[in-house]
Coordinates of C-alpha atoms in Angstrom, one line a residue:
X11 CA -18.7 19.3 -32.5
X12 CA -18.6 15.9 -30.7
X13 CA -22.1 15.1 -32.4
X14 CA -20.5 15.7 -35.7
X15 CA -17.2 13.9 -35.4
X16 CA -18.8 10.9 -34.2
X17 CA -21.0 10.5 -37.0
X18 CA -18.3 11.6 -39.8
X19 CA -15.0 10.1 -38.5
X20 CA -16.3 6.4 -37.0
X21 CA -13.1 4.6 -38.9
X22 CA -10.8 6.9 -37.3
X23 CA -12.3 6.6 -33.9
X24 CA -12.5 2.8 -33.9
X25 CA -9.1 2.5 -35.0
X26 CA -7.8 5.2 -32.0
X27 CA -10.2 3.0 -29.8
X28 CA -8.4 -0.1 -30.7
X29 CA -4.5 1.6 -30.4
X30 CA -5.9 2.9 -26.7
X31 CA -7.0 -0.6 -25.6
X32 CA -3.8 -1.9 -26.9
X33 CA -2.2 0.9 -24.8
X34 CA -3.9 0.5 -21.6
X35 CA -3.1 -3.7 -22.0
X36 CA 0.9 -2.8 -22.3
X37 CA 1.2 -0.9 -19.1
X38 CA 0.5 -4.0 -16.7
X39 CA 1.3 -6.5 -19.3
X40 CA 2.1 -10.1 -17.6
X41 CA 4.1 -12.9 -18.7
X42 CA 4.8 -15.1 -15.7
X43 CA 8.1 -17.1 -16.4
X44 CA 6.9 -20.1 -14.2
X45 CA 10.6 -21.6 -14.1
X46 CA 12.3 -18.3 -13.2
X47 CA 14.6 -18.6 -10.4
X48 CA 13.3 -15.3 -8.0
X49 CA 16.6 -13.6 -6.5
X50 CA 17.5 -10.7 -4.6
X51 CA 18.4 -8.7 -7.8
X52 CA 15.4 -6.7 -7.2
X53 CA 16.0 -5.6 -3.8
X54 CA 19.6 -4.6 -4.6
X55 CA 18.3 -2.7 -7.0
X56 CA 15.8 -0.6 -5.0
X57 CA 18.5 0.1 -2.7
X58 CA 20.7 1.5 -5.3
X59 CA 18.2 3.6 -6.7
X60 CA 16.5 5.2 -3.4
X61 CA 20.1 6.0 -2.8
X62 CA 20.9 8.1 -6.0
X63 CA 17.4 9.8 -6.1
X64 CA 17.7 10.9 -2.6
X65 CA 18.0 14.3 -1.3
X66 CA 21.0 14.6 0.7
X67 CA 20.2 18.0 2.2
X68 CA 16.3 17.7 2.6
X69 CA 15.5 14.6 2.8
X70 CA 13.0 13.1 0.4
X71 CA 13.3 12.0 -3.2
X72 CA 13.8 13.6 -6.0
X73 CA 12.6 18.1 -6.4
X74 CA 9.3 19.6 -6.0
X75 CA 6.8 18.8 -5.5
X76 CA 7.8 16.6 -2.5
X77 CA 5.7 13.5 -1.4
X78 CA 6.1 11.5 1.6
X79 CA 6.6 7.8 -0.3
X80 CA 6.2 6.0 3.1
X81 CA 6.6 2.9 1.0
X82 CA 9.8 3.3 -0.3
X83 CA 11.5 4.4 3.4
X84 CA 9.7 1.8 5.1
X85 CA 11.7 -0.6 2.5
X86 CA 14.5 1.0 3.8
X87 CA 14.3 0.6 6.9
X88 CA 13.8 -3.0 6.5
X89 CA 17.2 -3.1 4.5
X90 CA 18.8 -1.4 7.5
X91 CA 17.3 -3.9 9.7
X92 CA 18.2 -6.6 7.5
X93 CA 21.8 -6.2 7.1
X94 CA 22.2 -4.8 11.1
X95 CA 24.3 -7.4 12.1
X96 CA 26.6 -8.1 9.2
X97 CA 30.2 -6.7 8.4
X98 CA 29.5 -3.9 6.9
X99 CA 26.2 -2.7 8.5
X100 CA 24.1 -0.7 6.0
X101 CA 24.1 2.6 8.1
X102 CA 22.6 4.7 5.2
X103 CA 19.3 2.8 4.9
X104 CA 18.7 4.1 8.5
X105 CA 20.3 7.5 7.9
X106 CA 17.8 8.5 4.8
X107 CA 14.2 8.0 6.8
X108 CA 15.7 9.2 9.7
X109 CA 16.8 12.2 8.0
X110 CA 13.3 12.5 5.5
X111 CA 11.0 12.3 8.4
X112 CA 13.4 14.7 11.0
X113 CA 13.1 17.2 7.7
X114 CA 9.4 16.5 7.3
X115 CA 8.8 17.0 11.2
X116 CA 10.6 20.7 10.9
X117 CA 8.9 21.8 8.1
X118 CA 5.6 22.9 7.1
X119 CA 4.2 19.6 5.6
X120 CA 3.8 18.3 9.2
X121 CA 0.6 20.2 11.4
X122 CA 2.3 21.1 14.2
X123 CA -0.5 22.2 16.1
X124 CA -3.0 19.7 15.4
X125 CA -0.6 16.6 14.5
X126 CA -0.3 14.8 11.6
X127 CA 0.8 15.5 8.0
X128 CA -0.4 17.0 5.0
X129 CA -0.6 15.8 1.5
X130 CA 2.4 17.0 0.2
X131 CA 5.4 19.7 0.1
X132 CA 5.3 22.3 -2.7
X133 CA 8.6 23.1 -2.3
X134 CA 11.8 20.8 -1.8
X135 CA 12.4 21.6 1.7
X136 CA 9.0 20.4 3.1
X137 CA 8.3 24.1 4.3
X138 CA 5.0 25.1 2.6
X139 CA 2.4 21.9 1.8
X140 CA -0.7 21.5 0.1
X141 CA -2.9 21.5 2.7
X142 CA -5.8 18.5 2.4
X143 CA -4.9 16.0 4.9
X144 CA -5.5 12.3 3.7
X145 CA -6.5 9.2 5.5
X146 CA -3.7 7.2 2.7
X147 CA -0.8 9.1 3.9
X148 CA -1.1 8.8 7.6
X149 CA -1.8 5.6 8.3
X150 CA 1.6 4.4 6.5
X151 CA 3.2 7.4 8.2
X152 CA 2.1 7.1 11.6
X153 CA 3.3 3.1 11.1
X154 CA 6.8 4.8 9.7
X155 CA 7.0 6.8 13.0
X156 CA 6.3 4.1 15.3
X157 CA 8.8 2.1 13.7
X158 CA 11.9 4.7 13.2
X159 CA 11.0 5.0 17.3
X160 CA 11.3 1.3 17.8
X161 CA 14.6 1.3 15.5
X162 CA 16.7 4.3 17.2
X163 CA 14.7 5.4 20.0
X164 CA 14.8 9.5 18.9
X165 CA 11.9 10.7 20.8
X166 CA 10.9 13.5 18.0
X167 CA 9.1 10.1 16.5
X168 CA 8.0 8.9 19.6
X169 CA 5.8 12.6 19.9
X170 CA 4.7 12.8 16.1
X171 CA 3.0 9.5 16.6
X172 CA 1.4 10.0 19.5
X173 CA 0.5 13.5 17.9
X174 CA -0.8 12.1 14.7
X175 CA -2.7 9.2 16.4
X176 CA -4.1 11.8 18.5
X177 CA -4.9 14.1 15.5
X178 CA -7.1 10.7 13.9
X179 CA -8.5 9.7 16.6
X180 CA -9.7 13.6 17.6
X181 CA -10.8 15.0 13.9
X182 CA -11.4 12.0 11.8
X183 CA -13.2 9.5 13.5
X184 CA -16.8 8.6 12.9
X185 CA -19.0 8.0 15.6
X186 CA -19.6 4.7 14.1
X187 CA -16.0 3.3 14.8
X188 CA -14.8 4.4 11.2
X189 CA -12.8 6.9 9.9
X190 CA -13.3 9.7 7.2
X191 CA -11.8 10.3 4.1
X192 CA -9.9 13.0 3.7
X193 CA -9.6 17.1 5.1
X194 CA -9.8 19.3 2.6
X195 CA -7.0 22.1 1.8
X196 CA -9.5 25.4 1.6
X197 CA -11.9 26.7 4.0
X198 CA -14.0 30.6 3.4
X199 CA -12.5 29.8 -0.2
X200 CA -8.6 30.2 0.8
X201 CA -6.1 27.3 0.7
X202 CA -4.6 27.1 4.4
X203 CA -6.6 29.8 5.6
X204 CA -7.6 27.2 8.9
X205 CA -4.2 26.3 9.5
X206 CA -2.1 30.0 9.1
X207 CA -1.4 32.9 12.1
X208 CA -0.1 36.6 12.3
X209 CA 2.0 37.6 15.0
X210 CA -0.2 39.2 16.4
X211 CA -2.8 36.6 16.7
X212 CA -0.7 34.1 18.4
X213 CA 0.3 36.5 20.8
X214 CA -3.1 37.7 21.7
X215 CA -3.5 33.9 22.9
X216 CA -0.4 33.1 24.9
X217 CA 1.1 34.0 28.0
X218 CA 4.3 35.9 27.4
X219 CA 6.5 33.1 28.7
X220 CA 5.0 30.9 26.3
X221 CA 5.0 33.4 23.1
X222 CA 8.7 33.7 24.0
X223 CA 8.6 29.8 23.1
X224 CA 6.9 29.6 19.9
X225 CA 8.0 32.7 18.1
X226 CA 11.4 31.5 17.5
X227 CA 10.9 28.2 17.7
X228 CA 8.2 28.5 14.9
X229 CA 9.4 31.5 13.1
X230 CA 6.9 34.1 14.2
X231 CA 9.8 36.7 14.4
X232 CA 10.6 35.9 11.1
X233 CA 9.2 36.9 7.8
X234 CA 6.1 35.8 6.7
X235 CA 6.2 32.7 4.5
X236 CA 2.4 32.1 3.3
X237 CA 0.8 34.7 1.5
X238 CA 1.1 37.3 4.0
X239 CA 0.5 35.4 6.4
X240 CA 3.1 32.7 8.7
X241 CA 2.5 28.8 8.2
X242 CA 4.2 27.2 10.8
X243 CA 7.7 25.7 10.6
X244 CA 10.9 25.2 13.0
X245 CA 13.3 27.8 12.9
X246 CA 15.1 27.6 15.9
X247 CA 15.7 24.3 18.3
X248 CA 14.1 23.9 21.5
X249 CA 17.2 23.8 23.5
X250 CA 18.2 27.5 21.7
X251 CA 15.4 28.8 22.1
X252 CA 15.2 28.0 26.2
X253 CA 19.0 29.5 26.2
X254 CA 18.2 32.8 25.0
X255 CA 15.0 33.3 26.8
X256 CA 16.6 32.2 30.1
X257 CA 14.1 29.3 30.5
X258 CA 15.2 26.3 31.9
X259 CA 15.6 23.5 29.2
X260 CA 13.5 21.1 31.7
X261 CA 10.2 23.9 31.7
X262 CA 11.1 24.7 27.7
X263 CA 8.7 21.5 26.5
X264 CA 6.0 22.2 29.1
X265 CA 5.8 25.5 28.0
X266 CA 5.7 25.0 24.1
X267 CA 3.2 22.5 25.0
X268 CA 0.9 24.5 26.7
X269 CA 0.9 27.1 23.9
X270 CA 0.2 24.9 21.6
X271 CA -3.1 23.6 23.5
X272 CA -4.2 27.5 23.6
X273 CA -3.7 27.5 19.9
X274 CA -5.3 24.8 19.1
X275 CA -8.1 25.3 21.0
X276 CA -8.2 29.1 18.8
X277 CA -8.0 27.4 15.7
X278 CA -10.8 24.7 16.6
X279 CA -13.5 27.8 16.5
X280 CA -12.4 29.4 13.0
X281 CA -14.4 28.1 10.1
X282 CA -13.4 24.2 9.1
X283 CA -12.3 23.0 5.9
X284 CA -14.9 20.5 4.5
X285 CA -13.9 16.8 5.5
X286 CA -15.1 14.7 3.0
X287 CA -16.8 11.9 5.5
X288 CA -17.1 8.8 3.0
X289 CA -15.4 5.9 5.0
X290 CA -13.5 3.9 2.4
X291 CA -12.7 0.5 3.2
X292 CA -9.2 0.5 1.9
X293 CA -8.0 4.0 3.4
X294 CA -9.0 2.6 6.7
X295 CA -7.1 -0.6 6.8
X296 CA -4.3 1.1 6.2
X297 CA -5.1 3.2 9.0
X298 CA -5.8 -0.1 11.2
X299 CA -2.5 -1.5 10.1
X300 CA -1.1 2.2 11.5
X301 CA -2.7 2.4 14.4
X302 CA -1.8 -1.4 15.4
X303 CA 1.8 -0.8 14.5
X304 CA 1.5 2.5 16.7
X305 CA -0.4 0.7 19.9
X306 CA 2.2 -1.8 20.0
X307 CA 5.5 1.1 20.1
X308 CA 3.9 3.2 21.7
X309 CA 1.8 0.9 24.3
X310 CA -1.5 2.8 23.7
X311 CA -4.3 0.6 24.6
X312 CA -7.1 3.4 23.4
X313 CA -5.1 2.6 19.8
X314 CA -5.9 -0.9 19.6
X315 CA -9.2 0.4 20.8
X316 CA -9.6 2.0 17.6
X317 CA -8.3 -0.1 15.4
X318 CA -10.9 -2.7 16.5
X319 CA -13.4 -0.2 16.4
X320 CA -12.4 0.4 13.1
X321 CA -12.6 -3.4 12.1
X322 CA -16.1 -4.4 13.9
X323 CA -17.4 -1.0 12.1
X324 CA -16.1 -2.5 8.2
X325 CA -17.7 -6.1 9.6
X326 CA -21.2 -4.4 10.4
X327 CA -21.3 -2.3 7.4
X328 CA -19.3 -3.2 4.7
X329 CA -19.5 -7.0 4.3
X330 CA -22.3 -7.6 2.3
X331 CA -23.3 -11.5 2.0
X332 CA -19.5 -12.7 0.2
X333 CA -18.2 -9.8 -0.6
X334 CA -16.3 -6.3 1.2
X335 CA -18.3 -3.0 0.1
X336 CA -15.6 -0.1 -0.7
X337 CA -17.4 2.9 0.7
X338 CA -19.5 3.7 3.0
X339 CA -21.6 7.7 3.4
X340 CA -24.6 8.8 5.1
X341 CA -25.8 5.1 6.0
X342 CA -25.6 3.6 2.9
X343 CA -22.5 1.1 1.9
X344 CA -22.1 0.8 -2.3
X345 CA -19.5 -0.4 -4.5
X346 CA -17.4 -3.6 -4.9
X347 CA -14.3 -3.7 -3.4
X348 CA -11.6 -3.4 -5.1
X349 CA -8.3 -5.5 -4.7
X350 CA -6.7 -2.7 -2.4
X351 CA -9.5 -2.9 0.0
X352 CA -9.1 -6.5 0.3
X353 CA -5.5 -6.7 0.6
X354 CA -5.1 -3.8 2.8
X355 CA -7.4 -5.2 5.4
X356 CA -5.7 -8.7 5.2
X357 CA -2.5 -6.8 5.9
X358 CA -3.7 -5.0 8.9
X359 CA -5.5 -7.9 10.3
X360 CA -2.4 -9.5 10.7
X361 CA -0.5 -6.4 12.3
X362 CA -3.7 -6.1 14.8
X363 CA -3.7 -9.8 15.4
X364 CA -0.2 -9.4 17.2
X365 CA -1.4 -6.8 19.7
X366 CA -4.9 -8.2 20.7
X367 CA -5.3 -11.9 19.7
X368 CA -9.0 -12.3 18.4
X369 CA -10.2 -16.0 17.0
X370 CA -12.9 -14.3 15.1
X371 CA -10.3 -11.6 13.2
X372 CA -8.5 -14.7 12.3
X373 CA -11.7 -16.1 10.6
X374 CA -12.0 -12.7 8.8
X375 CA -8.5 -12.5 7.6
X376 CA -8.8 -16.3 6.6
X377 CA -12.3 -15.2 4.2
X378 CA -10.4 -12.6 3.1
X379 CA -7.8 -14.4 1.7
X380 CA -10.0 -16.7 -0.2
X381 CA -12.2 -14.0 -1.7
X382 CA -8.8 -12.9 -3.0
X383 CA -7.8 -16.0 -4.4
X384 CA -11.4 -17.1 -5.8
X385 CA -11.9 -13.5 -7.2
X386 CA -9.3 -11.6 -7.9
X387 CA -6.3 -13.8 -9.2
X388 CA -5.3 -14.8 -12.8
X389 CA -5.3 -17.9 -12.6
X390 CA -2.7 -18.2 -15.8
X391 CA -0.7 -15.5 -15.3
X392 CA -1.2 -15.3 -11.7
X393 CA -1.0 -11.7 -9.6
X394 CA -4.6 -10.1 -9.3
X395 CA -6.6 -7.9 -11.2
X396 CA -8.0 -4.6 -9.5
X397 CA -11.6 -5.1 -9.8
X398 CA -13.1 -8.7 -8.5
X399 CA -15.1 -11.0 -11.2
X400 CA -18.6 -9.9 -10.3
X401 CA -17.6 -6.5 -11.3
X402 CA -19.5 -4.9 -14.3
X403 CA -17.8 -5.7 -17.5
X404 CA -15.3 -3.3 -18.3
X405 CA -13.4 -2.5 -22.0
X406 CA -10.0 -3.0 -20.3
X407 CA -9.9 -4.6 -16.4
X408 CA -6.4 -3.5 -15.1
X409 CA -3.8 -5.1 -12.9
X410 CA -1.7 -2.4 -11.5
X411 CA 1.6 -3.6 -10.3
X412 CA 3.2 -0.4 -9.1
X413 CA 2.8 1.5 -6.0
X414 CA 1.2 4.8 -6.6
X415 CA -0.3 7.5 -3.6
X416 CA -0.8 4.0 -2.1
X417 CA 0.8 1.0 -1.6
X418 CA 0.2 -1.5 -4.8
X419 CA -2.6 -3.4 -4.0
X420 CA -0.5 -6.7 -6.0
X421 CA 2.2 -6.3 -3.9
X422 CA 0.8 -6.1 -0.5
X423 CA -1.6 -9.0 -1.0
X424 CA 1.3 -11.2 -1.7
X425 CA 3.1 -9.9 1.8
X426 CA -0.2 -10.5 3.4
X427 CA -0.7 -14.2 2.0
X428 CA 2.9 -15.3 2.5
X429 CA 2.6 -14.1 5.8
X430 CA -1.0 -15.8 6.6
X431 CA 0.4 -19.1 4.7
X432 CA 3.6 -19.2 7.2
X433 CA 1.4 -18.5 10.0
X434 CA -1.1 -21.7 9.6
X435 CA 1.3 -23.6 7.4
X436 CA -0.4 -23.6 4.0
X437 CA 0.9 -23.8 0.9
X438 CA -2.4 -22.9 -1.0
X439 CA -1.8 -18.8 0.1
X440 CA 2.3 -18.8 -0.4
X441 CA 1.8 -20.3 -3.7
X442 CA -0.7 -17.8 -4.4
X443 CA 1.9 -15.2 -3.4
X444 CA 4.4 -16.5 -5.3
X445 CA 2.9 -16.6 -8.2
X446 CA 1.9 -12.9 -7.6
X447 CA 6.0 -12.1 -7.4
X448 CA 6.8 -14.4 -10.7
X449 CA 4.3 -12.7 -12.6
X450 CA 5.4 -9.3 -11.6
X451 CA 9.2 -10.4 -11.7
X452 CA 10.5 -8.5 -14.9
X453 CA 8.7 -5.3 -13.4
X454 CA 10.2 -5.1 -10.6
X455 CA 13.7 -6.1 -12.2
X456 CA 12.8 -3.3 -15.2
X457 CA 11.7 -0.6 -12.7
X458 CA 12.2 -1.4 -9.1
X459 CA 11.7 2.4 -8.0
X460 CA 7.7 1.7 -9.1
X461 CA 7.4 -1.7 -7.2
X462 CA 8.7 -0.8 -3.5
X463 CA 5.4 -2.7 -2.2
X464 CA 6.0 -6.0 -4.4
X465 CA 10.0 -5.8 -3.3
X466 CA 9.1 -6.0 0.4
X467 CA 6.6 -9.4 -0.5
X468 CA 10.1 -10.4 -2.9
X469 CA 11.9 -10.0 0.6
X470 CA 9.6 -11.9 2.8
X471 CA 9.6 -15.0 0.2
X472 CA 13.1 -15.5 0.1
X473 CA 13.7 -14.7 3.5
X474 CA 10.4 -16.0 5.2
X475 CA 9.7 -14.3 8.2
X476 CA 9.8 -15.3 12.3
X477 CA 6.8 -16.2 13.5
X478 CA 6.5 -16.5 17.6
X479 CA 3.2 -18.2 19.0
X480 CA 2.6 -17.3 23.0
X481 CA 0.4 -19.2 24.6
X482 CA -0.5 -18.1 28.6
X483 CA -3.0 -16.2 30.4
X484 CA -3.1 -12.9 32.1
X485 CA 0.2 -10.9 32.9
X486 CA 2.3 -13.4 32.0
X487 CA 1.6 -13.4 28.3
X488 CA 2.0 -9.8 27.6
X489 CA 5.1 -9.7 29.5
X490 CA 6.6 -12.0 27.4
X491 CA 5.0 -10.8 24.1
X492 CA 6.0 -7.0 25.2
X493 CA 9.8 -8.2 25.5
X494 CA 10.3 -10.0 22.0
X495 CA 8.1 -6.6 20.5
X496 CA 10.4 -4.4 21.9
X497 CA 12.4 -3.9 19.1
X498 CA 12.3 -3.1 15.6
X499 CA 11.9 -6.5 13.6
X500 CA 10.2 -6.3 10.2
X501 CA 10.5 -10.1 10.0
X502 CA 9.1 -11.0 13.1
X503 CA 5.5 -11.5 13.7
X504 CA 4.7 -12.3 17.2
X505 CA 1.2 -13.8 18.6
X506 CA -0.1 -13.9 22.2
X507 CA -2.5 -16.1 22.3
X508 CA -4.6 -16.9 25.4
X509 CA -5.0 -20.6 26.6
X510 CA -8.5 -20.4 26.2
X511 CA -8.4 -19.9 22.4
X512 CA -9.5 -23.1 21.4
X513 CA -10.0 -24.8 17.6
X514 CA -7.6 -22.3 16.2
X515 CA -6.8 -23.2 12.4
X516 CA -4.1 -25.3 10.5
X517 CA -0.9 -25.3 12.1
X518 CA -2.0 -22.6 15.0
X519 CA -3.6 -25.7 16.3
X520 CA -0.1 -27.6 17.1
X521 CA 1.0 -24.1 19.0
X522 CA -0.9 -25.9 22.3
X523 CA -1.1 -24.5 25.6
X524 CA 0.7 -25.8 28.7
X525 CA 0.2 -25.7 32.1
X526 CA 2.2 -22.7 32.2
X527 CA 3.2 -19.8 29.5
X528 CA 4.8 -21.7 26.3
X529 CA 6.5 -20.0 22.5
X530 CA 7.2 -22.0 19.8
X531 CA 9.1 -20.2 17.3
X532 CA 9.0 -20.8 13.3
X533 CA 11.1 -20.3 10.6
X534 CA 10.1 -20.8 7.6
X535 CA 8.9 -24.8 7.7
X536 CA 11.1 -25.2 10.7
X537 CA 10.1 -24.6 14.0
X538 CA 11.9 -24.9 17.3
X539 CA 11.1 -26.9 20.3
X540 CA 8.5 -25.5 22.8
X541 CA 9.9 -22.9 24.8
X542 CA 9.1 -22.7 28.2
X543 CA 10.9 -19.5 30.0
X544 CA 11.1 -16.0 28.2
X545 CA 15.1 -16.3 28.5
X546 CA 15.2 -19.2 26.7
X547 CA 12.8 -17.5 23.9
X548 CA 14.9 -14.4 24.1
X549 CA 18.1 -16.6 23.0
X550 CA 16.2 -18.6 20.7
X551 CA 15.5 -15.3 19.4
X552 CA 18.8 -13.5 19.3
X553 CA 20.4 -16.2 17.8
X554 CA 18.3 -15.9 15.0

């Protein structure tokens, strides 16, 4: 037994102890070349590689089972962006999350009763998921969505946003302003028993003219494809489906609509899976950076509602003295954070910044940064490690580089900093970040599929992004703010901020407010003169 072996074998296990530390070191090993020049190898790369592990006809990388990867798409999508206006326009980096999240929204990973998506597809056609809903995937998703609306204006993303927003809002929010964890897949000891239907069921619970609608549409007059039992999926178009059930095409949506209220409210009184209510500190922010993204495409006030909500609730229960708390359960808040809790909030804290200016946010994303820095970087190597210096002494303290279920924690703090440094002017956060991307630079040259997160910092280092500082009041402001939002720019970062802001930090404080509405718009270290009409912005702008 283990007794026994312990007490016999004490060479062996030391020396397997000592090969497993020596394993664990290799995987995140650093050596920061300090004089490397950092190029765009890496992001060519990327591109090259999404490209040959796509899946032309379903959308998605790679077989089964089938996960979302809003990282890598997002990255795409930024490429698209990116290269929109050259020669040769890069028309496939649009076409593959276009085509991933159309295939996504047909199938049977998305809930198309309730909104939002499950975990992942069990199949390579996204047509039968694992049920358990997580907090991680649709926060990046419902940001994905809001953006493919912004960047082609297809209003099946427009809908799944508003859908999966409405989904978070309705079924995971706390009454505290947080937001829970995670749904689980089984409920009366079946997986997907919540979520499935018969025939028969569905019809018992919609008008005719509305079964009419969702049978074909969903594939009720199909076989069954769950177990005996039919898990929702789209068989047939909408604009089919009006044709052959002589319904105009203007009443078709109305109708669906409508029997899909009647079903949900059906499914709201069968037995619930178990939500898992812990209210983790880094599965939120990236639900704040979501629903931020979201407000702003989608101009949803009660989203930015939220997201503050979301943001005043981690202030009130999870700062403890100098450091973030990473969870948070039946009033008590425990645990360091870890470096994705602190890098994910700095993230969304600048996204939410740009749809509701807030001088005290600021202050937050500012302590942040320097708990980062002070206790999570190597100061040799630089990057940062994923538990903070306080933590309890560990045999091996890791530095994970790659993105995994979620974004790497390494690479999205060095996004967040760059972007922070640029936005007050100081060098103390873009050195940080660069440092972060030199000591990660042979991983993401070795294995750029792994480091989509760290890429997307690579990106915003050696193209630095636009940052455009309103200053107004009232209408004024957001009317000007709404028009330079209203398309999709990864590299812009736009601020409204009122003319009563005062004492506002570093180089925010040379962004002053005139007599009347004002931009100034920064590149980089260089910075136009102040702007004072919203056509002269919108050139200074599109000549960009």
């Amino acid at each position: 037994d283990v007794a026994q072996s312990f007490e016999t074998k004490q060479d062996d296990i030391r020396r397997q102890g000592t090969a497993l530390l020596k394993a664990l070191k290799s995987i995140d090993q650093v050596q920061a070349d300090h004089d490397k020049v950092l190029d765009r190898r890496p992001l060519d790369s990327l591109r090259e590689q999404l490209q040959k592990s796509f899946d032309s006809r379903w959308g998605g990388f790679g077989g089964a089972p089938k996960f979302p990867q809003a990282t890598s798409l997002e990255s795409l999508l930024r490429c698209w962006r990116n290269r929109a206006h050259e020669e040769k326009p890069d028309a496939n980096a649009l076409l593959i999350p276009v085509m991933t999240l159309t295939r996504m929204l047909e199938g049977g990973v998305y809930d198309h009763i309730g909104g939002g998506f499950y975990r992942y597809s069990v199949d390579r056609k996204w047509q039968i998921p694992h049920f358990e809903k997580m907090l991680y995937d649709n926060g990046p998703l419902l940001a994905l969505l809001a953006q493919l609306w912004l960047a082609c204006g297809d209003d099946v993303f427009r809908r799944a946003a508003n859908e999966t927003a409405n989904w978070v809002l309705r079924d995971m929010r706390s009454p505290e302003g947080g937001f829970y964890a995670t749904l689980d897949a089984d409920s009366e000891g079946e997986e997907g028993r919540f979520y499935v239907w018969t025939p028969d069921e569905v019809r018992k619970h919609l008008t005719d003219e509305e079964y009419s609608i969702l049978a074909p549409h969903y594939g009720l007059d199909n076989t069954a494809n769950f177990e005996g039992h039919w898990h929702l999926v789209i068989r047939q178009p909408l604009d089919l489906v009006a044709e052959a059930a002589g319904i105009r095409a203007s009443r078709v949506r109305s109708v669906l609509d409508a029997g899909r209220e009647a079903l949900l409210a059906q499914r709201n009184k069968r037995v619930w899976p178990t939500r898992d209510e812990k209210i983790l500190t880094g599965w939120n922010a990236l639900l704040i950076r979501g629903l931020a993204i979201a407000s702003r495409a989608l101009q949803r006030e009660d989203l930015i509602d939220a997201a503050n909500g979301a943001v005043e609730f981690i202030r009130n229960k999870l700062v403890d003295g100098d450091r973030l708390l990473a969870t948070y359960k039946d009033g008590r808040a425990q645990f360091n954070g870890y470096l994705d809790d602190y890098a994910f909030l700095l993230d969304a804290l600048l996204e939410l910044l740009q749809v509701r200016w807030n001088s005290s946010q600021l202050e937050f994303a500012t302590w942040i940064a320097e708990c980062l820095i002070d206790n999570f970087e190597d100061k040799e190597q630089g990057g940062f490690y994923f538990t903070p210096n306080q933590h309890e002494d560990l045999v091996y303290r890791p530095r994970t580089l790659g993105d995994d279920a979620t974004p790497s924690g390494n690479g999205v703090a060095a996004l967040a900093l760059g972007r922070l440094g640029h936005l007050l002017g100081d060098t103390r956060y873009l050195d940080t970040a660069e440092r972060t991307l030199r000591a990660a630079s042979n991983p993401m040259e070795k294995f750029p599929l792994g480091h989509a997160s760290l890429i997307t910092a690579l990106e915003e280092y050696l193209y630095p992004p636009e940052i455009v500082v309103i200053r107004g009041s009232d209408n004024e402001l957001v009317a000007w703010a709404g028009a330079v939002s209203a398309i999709y720019a990864p590299r812009r970062m736009v601020f409204s901020i009122p003319t009563n802001a005062e004492n506002l930090p570093g180089a925010l404080a040379l962004r002053k407010p005139s007599s009347s509405t004002i931009a100034y718009v920064c590149r980089g270290k260089t910075c136009s003169p102040p702007l004072t009409s919203l056509s002269d912005l919108a050139t200074e702008i599109s000549e960009a």
